[in-house]
mmCIF file of C-alpha atoms in Angstrom:
data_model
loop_
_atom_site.group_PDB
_atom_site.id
_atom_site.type_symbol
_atom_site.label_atom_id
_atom_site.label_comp_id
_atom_site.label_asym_id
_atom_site.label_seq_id
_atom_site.Cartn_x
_atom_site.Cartn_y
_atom_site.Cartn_z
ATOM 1 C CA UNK W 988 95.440 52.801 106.682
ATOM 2 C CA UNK W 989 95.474 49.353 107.339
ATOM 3 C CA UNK W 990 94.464 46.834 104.581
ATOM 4 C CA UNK W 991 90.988 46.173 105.489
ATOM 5 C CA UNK W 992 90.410 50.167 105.287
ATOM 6 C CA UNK W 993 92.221 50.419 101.964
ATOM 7 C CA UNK W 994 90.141 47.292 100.764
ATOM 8 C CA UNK W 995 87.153 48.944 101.863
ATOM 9 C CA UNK W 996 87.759 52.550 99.919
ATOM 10 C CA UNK W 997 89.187 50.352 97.026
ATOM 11 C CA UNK W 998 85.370 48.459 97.095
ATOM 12 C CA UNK W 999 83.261 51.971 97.701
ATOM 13 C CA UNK W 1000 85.275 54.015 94.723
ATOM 14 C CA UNK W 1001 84.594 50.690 92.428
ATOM 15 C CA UNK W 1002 81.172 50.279 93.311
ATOM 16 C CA UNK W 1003 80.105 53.967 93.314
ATOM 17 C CA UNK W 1004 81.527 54.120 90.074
ATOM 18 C CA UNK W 1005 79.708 50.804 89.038
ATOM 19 C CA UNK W 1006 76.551 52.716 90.169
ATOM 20 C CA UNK W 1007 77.029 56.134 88.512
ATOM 21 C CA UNK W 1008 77.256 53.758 85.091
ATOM 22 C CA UNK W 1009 74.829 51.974 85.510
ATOM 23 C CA UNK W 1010 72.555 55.306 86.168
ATOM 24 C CA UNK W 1011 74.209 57.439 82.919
ATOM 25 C CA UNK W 1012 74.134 54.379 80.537
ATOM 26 C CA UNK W 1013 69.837 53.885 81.462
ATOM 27 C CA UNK W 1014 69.778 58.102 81.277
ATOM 28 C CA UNK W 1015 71.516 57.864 77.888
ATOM 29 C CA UNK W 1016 69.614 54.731 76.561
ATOM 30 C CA UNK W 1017 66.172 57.072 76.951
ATOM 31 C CA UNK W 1018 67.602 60.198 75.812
ATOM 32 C CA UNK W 1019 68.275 58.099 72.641
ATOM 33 C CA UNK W 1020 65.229 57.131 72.554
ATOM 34 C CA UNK W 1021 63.634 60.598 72.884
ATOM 35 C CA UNK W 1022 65.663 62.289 70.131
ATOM 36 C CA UNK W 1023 64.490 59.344 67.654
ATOM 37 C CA UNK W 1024 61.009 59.629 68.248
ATOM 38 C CA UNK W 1025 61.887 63.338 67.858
ATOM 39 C CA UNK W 1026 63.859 62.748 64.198
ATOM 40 C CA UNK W 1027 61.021 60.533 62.558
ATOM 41 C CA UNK W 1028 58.503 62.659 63.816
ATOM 42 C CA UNK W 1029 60.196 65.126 62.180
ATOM 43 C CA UNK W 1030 60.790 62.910 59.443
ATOM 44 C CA UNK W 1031 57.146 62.503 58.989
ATOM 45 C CA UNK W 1032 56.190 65.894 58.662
ATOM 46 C CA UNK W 1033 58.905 66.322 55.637
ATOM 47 C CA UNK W 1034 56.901 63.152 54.033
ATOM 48 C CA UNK W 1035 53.783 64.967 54.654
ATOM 49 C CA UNK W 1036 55.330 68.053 53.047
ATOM 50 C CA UNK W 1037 56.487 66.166 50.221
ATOM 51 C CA UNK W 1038 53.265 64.838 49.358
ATOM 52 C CA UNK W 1039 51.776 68.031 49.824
ATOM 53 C CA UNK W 1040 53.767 69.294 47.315
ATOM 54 C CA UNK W 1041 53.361 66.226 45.018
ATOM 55 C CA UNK W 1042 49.571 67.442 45.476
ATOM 56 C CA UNK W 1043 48.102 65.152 48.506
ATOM 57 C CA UNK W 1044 46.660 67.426 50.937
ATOM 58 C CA UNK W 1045 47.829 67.816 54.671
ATOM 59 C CA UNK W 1046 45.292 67.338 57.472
ATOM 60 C CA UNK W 1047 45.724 69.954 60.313
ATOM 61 C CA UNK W 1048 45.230 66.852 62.483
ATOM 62 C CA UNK W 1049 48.125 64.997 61.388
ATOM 63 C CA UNK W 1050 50.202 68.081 62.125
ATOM 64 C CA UNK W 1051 48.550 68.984 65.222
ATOM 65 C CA UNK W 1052 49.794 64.818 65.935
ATOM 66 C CA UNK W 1053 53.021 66.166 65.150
ATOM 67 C CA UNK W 1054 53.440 68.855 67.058
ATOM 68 C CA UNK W 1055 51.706 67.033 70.022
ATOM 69 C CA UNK W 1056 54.626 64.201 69.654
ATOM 70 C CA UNK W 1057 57.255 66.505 69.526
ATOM 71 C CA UNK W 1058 55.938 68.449 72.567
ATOM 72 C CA UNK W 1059 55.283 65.166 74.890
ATOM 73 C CA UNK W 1060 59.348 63.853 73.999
ATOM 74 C CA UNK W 1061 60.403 67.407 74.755
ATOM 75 C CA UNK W 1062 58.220 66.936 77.945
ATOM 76 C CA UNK W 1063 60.009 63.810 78.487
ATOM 77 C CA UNK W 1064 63.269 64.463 77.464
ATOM 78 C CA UNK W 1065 63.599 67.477 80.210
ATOM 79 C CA UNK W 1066 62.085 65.131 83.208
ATOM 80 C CA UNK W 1067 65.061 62.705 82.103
ATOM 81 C CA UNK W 1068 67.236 65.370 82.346
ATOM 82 C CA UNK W 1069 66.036 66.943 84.989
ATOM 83 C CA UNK W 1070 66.310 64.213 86.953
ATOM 84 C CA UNK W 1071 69.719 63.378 85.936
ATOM 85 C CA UNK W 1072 71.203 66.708 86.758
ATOM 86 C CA UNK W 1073 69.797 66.516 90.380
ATOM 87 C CA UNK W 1074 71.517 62.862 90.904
ATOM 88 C CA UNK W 1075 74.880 64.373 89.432
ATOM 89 C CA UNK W 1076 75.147 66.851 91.773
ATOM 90 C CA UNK W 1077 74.314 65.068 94.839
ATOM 91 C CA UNK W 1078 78.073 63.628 94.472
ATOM 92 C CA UNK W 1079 79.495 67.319 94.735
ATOM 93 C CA UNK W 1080 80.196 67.216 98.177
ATOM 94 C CA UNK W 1081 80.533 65.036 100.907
ATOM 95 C CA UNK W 1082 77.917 66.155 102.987
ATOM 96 C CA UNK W 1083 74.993 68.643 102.198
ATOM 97 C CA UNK W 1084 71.448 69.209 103.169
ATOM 98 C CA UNK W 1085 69.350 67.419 101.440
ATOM 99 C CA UNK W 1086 65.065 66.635 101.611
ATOM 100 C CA UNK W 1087 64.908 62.660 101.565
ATOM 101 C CA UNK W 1088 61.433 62.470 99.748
ATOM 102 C CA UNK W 1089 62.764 64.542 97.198
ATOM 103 C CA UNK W 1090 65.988 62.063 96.850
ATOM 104 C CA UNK W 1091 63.513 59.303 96.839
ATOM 105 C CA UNK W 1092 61.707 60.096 94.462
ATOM 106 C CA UNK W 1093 64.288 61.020 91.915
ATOM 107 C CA UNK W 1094 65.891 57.517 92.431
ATOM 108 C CA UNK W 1095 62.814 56.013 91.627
ATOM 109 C CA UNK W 1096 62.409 58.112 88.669
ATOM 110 C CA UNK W 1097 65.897 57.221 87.060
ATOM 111 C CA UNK W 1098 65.394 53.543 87.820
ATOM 112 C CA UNK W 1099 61.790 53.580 86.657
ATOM 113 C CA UNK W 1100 63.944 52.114 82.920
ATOM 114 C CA UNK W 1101 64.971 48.927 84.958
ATOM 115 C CA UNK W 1102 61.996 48.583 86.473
ATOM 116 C CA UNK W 1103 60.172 48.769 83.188
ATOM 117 C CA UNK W 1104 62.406 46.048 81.448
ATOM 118 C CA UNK W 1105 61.670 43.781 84.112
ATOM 119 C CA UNK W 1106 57.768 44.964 83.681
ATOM 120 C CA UNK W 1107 57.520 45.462 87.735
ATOM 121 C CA UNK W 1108 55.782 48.405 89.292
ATOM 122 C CA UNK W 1109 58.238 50.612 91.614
ATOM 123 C CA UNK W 1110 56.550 53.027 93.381
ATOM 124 C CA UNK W 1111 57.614 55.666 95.792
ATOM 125 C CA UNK W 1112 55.386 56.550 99.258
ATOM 126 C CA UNK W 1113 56.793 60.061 100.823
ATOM 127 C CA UNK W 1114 56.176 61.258 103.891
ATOM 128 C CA UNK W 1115 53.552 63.968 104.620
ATOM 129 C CA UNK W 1116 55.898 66.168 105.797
ATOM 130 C CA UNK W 1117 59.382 67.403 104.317
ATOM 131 C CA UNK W 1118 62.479 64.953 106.063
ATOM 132 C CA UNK W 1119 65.182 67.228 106.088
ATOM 133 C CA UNK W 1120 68.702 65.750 106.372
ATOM 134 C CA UNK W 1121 72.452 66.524 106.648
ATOM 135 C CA UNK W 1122 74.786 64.044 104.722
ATOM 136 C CA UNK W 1123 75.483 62.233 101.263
ATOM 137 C CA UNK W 1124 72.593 62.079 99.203
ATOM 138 C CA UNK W 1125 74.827 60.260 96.761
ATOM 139 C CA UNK W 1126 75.939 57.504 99.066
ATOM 140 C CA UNK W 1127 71.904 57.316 100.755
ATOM 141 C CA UNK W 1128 70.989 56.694 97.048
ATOM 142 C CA UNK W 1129 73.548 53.919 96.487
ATOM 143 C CA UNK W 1130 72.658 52.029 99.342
ATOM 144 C CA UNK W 1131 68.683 52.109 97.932
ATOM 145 C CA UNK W 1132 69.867 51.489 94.023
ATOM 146 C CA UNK W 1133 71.422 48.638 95.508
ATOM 147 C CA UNK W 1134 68.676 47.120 97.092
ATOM 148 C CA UNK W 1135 65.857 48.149 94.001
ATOM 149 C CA UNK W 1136 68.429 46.131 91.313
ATOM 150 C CA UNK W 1137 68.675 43.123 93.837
ATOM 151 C CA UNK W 1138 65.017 42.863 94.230
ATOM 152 C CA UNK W 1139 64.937 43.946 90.862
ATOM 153 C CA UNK W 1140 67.400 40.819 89.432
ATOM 154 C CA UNK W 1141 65.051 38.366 91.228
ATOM 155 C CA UNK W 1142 61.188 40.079 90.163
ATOM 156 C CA UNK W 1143 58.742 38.131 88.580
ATOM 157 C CA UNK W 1144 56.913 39.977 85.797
ATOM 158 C CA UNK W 1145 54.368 42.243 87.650
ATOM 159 C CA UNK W 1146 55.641 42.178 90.910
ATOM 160 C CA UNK W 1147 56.496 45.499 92.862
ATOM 161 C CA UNK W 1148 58.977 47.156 94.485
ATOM 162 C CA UNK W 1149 58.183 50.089 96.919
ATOM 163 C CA UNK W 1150 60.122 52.871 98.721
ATOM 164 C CA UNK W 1151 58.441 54.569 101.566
ATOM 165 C CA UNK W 1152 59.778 57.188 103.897
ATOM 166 C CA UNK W 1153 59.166 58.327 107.112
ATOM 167 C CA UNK W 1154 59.843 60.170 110.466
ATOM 168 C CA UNK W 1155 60.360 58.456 113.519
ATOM 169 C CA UNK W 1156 61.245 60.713 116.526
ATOM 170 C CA UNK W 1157 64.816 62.318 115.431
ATOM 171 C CA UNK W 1158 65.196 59.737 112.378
ATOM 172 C CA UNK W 1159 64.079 58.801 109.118
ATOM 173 C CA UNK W 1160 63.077 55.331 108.507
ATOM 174 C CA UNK W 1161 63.137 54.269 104.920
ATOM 175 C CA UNK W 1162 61.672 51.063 103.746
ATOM 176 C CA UNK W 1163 62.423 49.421 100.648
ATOM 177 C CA UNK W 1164 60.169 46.068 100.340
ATOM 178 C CA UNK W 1165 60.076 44.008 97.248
ATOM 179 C CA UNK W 1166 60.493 40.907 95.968
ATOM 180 C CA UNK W 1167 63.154 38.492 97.664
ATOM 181 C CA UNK W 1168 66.874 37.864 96.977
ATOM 182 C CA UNK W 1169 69.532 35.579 98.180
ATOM 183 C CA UNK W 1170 72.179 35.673 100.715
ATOM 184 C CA UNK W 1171 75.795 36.964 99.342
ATOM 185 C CA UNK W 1172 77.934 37.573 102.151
ATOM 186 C CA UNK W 1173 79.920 39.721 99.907
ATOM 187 C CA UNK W 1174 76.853 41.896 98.917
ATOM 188 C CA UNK W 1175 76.118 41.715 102.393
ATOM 189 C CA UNK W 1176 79.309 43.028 103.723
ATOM 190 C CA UNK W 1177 79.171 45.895 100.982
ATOM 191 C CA UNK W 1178 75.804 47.000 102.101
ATOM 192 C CA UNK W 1179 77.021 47.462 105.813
ATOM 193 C CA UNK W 1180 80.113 49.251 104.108
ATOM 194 C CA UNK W 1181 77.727 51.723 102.589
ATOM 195 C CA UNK W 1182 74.941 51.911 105.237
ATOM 196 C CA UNK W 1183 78.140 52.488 107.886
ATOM 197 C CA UNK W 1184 79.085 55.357 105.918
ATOM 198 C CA UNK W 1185 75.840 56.777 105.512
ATOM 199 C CA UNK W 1186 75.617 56.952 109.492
ATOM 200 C CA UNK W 1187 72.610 54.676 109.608
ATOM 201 C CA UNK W 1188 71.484 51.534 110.858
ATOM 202 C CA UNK W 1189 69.532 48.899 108.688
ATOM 203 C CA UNK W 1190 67.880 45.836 109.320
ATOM 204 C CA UNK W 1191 66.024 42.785 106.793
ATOM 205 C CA UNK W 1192 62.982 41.064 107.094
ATOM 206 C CA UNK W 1193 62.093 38.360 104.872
ATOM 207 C CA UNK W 1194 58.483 36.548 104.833
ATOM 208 C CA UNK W 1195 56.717 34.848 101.945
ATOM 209 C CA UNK W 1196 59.247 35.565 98.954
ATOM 210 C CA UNK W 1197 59.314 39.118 100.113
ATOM 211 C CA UNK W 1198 61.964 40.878 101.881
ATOM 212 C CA UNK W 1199 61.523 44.239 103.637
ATOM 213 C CA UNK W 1200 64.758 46.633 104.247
ATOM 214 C CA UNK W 1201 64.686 48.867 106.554
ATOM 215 C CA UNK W 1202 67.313 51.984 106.812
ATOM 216 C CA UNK W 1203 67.152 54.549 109.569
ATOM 217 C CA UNK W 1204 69.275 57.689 109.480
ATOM 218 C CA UNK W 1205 69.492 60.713 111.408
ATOM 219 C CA UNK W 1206 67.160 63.367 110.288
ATOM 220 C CA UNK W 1207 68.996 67.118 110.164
ATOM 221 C CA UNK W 1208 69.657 68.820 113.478
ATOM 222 C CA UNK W 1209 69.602 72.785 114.086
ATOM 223 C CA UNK N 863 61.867 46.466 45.506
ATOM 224 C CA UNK N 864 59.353 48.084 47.478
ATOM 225 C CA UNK N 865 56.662 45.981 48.716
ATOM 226 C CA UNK N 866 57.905 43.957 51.326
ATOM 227 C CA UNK N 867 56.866 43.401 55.041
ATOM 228 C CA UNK N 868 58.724 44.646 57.843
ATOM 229 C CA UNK N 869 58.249 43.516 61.489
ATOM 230 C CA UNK N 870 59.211 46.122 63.750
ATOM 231 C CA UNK N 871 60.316 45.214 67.756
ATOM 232 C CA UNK N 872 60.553 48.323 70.228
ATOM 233 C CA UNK N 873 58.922 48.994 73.225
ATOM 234 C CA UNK N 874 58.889 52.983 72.200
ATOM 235 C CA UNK N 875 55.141 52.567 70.956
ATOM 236 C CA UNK N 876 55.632 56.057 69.257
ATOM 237 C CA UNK N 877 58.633 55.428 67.835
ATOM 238 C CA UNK N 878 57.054 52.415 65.844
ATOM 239 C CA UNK N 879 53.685 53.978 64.890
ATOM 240 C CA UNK N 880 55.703 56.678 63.164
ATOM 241 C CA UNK N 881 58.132 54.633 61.145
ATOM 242 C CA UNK N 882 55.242 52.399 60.352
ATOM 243 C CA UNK N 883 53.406 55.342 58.647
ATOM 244 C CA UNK N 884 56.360 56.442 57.124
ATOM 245 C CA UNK N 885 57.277 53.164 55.672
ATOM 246 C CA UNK N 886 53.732 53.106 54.300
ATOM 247 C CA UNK N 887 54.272 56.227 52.418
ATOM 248 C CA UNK N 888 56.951 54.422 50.233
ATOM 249 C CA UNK N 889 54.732 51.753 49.738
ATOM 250 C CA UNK N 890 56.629 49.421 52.356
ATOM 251 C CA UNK N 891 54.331 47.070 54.621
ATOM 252 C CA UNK N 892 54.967 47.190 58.740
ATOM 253 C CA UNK N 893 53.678 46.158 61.585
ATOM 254 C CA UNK N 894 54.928 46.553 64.995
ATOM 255 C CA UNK N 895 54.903 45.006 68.200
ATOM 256 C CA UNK N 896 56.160 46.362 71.768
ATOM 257 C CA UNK N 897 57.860 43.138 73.383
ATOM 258 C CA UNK N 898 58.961 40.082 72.335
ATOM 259 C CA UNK N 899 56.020 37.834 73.148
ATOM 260 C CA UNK N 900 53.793 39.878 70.617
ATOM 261 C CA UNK N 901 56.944 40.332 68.301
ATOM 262 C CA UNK N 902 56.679 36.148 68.004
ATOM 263 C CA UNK N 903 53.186 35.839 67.790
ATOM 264 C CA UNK N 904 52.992 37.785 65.295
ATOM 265 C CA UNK N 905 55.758 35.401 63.332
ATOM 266 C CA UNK N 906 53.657 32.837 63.360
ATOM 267 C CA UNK N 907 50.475 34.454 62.604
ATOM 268 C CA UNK N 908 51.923 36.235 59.468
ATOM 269 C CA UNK N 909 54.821 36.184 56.583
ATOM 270 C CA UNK N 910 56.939 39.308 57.519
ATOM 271 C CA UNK N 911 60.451 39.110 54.785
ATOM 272 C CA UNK N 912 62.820 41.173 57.602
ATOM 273 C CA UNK N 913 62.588 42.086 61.390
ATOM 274 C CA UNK N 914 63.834 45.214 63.048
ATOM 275 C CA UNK N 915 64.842 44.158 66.694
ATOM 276 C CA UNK N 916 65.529 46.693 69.345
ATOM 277 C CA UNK N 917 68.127 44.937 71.902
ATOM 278 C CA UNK N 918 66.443 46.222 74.926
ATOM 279 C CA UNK N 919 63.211 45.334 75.359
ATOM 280 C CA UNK N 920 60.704 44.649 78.312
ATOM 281 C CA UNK N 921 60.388 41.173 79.178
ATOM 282 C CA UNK N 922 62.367 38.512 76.603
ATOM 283 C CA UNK N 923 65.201 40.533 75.730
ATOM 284 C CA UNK N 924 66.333 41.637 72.172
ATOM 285 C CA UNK N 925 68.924 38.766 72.299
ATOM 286 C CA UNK N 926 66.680 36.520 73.463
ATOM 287 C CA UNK N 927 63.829 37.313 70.560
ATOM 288 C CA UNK N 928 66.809 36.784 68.265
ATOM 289 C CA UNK N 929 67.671 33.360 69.439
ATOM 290 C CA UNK N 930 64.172 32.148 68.745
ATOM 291 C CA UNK N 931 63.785 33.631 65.600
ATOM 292 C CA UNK N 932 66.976 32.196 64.441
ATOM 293 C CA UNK N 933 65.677 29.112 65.519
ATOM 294 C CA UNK N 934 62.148 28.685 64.446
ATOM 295 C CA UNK N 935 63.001 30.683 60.893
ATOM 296 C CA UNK N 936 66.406 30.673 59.883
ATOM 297 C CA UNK N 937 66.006 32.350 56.589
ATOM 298 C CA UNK N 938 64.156 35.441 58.195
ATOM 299 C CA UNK N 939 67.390 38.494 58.106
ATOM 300 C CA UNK N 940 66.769 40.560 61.717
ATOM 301 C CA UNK N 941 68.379 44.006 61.668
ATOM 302 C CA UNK N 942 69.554 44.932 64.951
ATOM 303 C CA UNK N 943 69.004 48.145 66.925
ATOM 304 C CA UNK N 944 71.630 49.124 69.423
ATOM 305 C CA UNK N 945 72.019 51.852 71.805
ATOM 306 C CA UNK N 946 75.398 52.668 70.831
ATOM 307 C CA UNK N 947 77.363 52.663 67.834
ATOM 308 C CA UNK N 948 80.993 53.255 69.255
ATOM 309 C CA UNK N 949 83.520 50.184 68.836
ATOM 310 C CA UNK N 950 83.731 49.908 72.915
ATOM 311 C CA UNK N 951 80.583 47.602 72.589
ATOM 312 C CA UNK N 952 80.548 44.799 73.670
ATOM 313 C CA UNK N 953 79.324 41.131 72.852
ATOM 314 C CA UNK N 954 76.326 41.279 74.761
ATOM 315 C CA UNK N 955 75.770 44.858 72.853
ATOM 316 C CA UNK N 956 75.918 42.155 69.578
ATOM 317 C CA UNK N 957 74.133 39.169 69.879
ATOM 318 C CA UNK N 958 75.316 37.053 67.068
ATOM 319 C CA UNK N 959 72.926 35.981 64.243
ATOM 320 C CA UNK N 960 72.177 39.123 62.777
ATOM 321 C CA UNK N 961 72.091 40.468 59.744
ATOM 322 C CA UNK N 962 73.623 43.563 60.797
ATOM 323 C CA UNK N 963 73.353 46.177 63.426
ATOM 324 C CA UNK N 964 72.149 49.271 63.403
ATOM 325 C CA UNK N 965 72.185 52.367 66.222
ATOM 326 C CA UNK N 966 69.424 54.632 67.358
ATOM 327 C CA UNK N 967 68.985 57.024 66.004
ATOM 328 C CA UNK N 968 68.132 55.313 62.954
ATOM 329 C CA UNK N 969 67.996 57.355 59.801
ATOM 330 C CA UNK N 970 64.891 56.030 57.620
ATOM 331 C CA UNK N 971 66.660 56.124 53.943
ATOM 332 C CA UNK N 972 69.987 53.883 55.810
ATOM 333 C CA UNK N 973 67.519 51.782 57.236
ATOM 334 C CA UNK N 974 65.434 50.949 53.864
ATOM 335 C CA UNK N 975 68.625 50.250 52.009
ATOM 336 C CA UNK N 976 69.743 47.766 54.849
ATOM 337 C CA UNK N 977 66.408 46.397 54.813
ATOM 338 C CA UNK N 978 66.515 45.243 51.122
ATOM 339 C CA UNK N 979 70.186 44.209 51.158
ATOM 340 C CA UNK N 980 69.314 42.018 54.007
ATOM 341 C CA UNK N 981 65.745 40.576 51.842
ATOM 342 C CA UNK N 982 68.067 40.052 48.789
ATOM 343 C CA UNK N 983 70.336 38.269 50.596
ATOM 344 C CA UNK N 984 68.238 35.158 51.555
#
């Protein structure tokens, strides 16, 4: 291996890690937050019980509130999880068959935190039809993490960031417009890296602040 | 000592209702606010004697809030709220200028005892 190539792996294993941290540390931030709504709501219904015992009525309202809360984090706390376990396991193997809205849309989901910090919209637009493909989820979802935290870093509050997939003869073409960022010619040599790997092509357009990426992979053959 | 007013920072809106009515059941005063923008308006509307400060918030971050209200009222102890409790974190994970930190999640009676520690110690 020559020491471009072992530069190269050295940069994907570092970075890939860098983005599986940056996904469990959001995942575990919410989680946290889901069991502590979860404790003081559960707190608040030993109050209530208290003071029902001290002689202060309950209303069946207030524990209908309760068990409403408690349902809704549930709720949330297995969509977190969900989401989570579907991301893990798209690093399981190398190459797999995978359904790219589906992908999409669970990116979006676990970077819907960062998105909310920054108070910008990021919205996903699938396809009508299924896009079935053949290769690494995992790496496919790197490349687009990478692009959503760039646009991300540089978002004004309220502006958006949208993911849209679609079918173009024997390829998928997913576009990734949001707000602008700068040049980086190392960022830009990593995203070839990645998109290289993830047997695509990609191209950026940049008009008016905005900037529009542009990936196109190879859809599944039979 | 009971009766004092607590300001309340996190963007979980029913994390901060609930702990608001609990407080009031021990005869504590809160309010709440979901960012840092309100979180400082509200300083300056209204005499609060300790803030709880989530670090991660929407907008101004919990660091940033911190800075300000260090700033503009010195004598007013913030409690922070961290993610993470483990000794790997690190000094953005501590802003400095707190009165202490605390991490989620945050058991009520703990909370109330830092609280007035914090108050008596201005």
């Amino acid at each position: 291996m020559t020491d471009s190539e072992n530069n190269d792996q050295r940069l994907l294993r570092e970075q890939g890690l860098a983005f599986f941290g940056a996904i469990t540390a959001s995942v575990s931030h919410e989680l946290n937050n889901v069991i502590s709504i979860i404790e003081q709501t559960a707190g608040l219904l030993d109050d209530l019980l208290y003071g029902a015992r001290q002689g202060r009525p309950i209303e069946p309202e207030s524990l209908q509130r309760i068990a409403d809360g408690i349902g809704k984090q549930t709720n949330r706390g297995v969509g977190i999880i969900g989401r989570f376990n579907t991301f893990a396991h798209m690093a399981d193997h190398p190459a797999q068959e995978y359904e790219l809205n589906q992908t999409l849309s669970n990116l979006t989901g676990l970077c819907q935190r960062f998105a909310d910090m920054k108070r910008v919209k990021l919205m996903t637009n699938p396809s009508a039809d299924e896009i079935l493909m053949y290769g690494s989820p995992f790496e496919v979802q790197q490349v687009l993490f990478l692009c959503i935290r760039h646009m991300l870093d540089n978002a004004e509050r309220d502006d958006s960031v949208s993911i849209s997939a679609e079918t173009v003869g024997t390829e998928a073409q997913i576009l990734v417009e949001g707000p602008a960022f700068g040049e980086d010619g190392k960022l830009e040599a990593y995203f070839d890296l990645l998109v290289s790997r993830t047997g695509g092509k990609r191209e950026v357009r940049s008009e008016g602040g905005k900037v529009t990426v542009q990936i196109v992979l190879p859809c599944k053959t039979e | 000592m009971d009766n004092f007013r607590v300001l309340f920072v996190d963007d979980e809106e029913e994390l901060v209702v609930t702990l608001v009515e609990r407080l009031g059941f021990r005869g504590v005063e809160a309010e709440y606010a979901l960012n840092g923008t309100v979180a400082l308006a509200k300083l300056h509307d209204a005499e609060f004697d300790v803030v709880v400060l989530d670090l991660k918030l929407p907008g101004m971050s919990g660091a940033e809030v911190l800075g300000v209200i260090k700033q503009d009222y010195p004598q007013l102890p913030v409690l922070m709220i961290t993610g993470h409790g483990s000794s790997s974190e690190t000094p953005e994970d501590r802003p400095p200028g707190a009165y202490d930190y605390l991490a989620k999640p945050i058991n009520l009676e703990d909370l109330m005892t830092k609280m007035k520690e914090a108050i008596a110690g201005t």
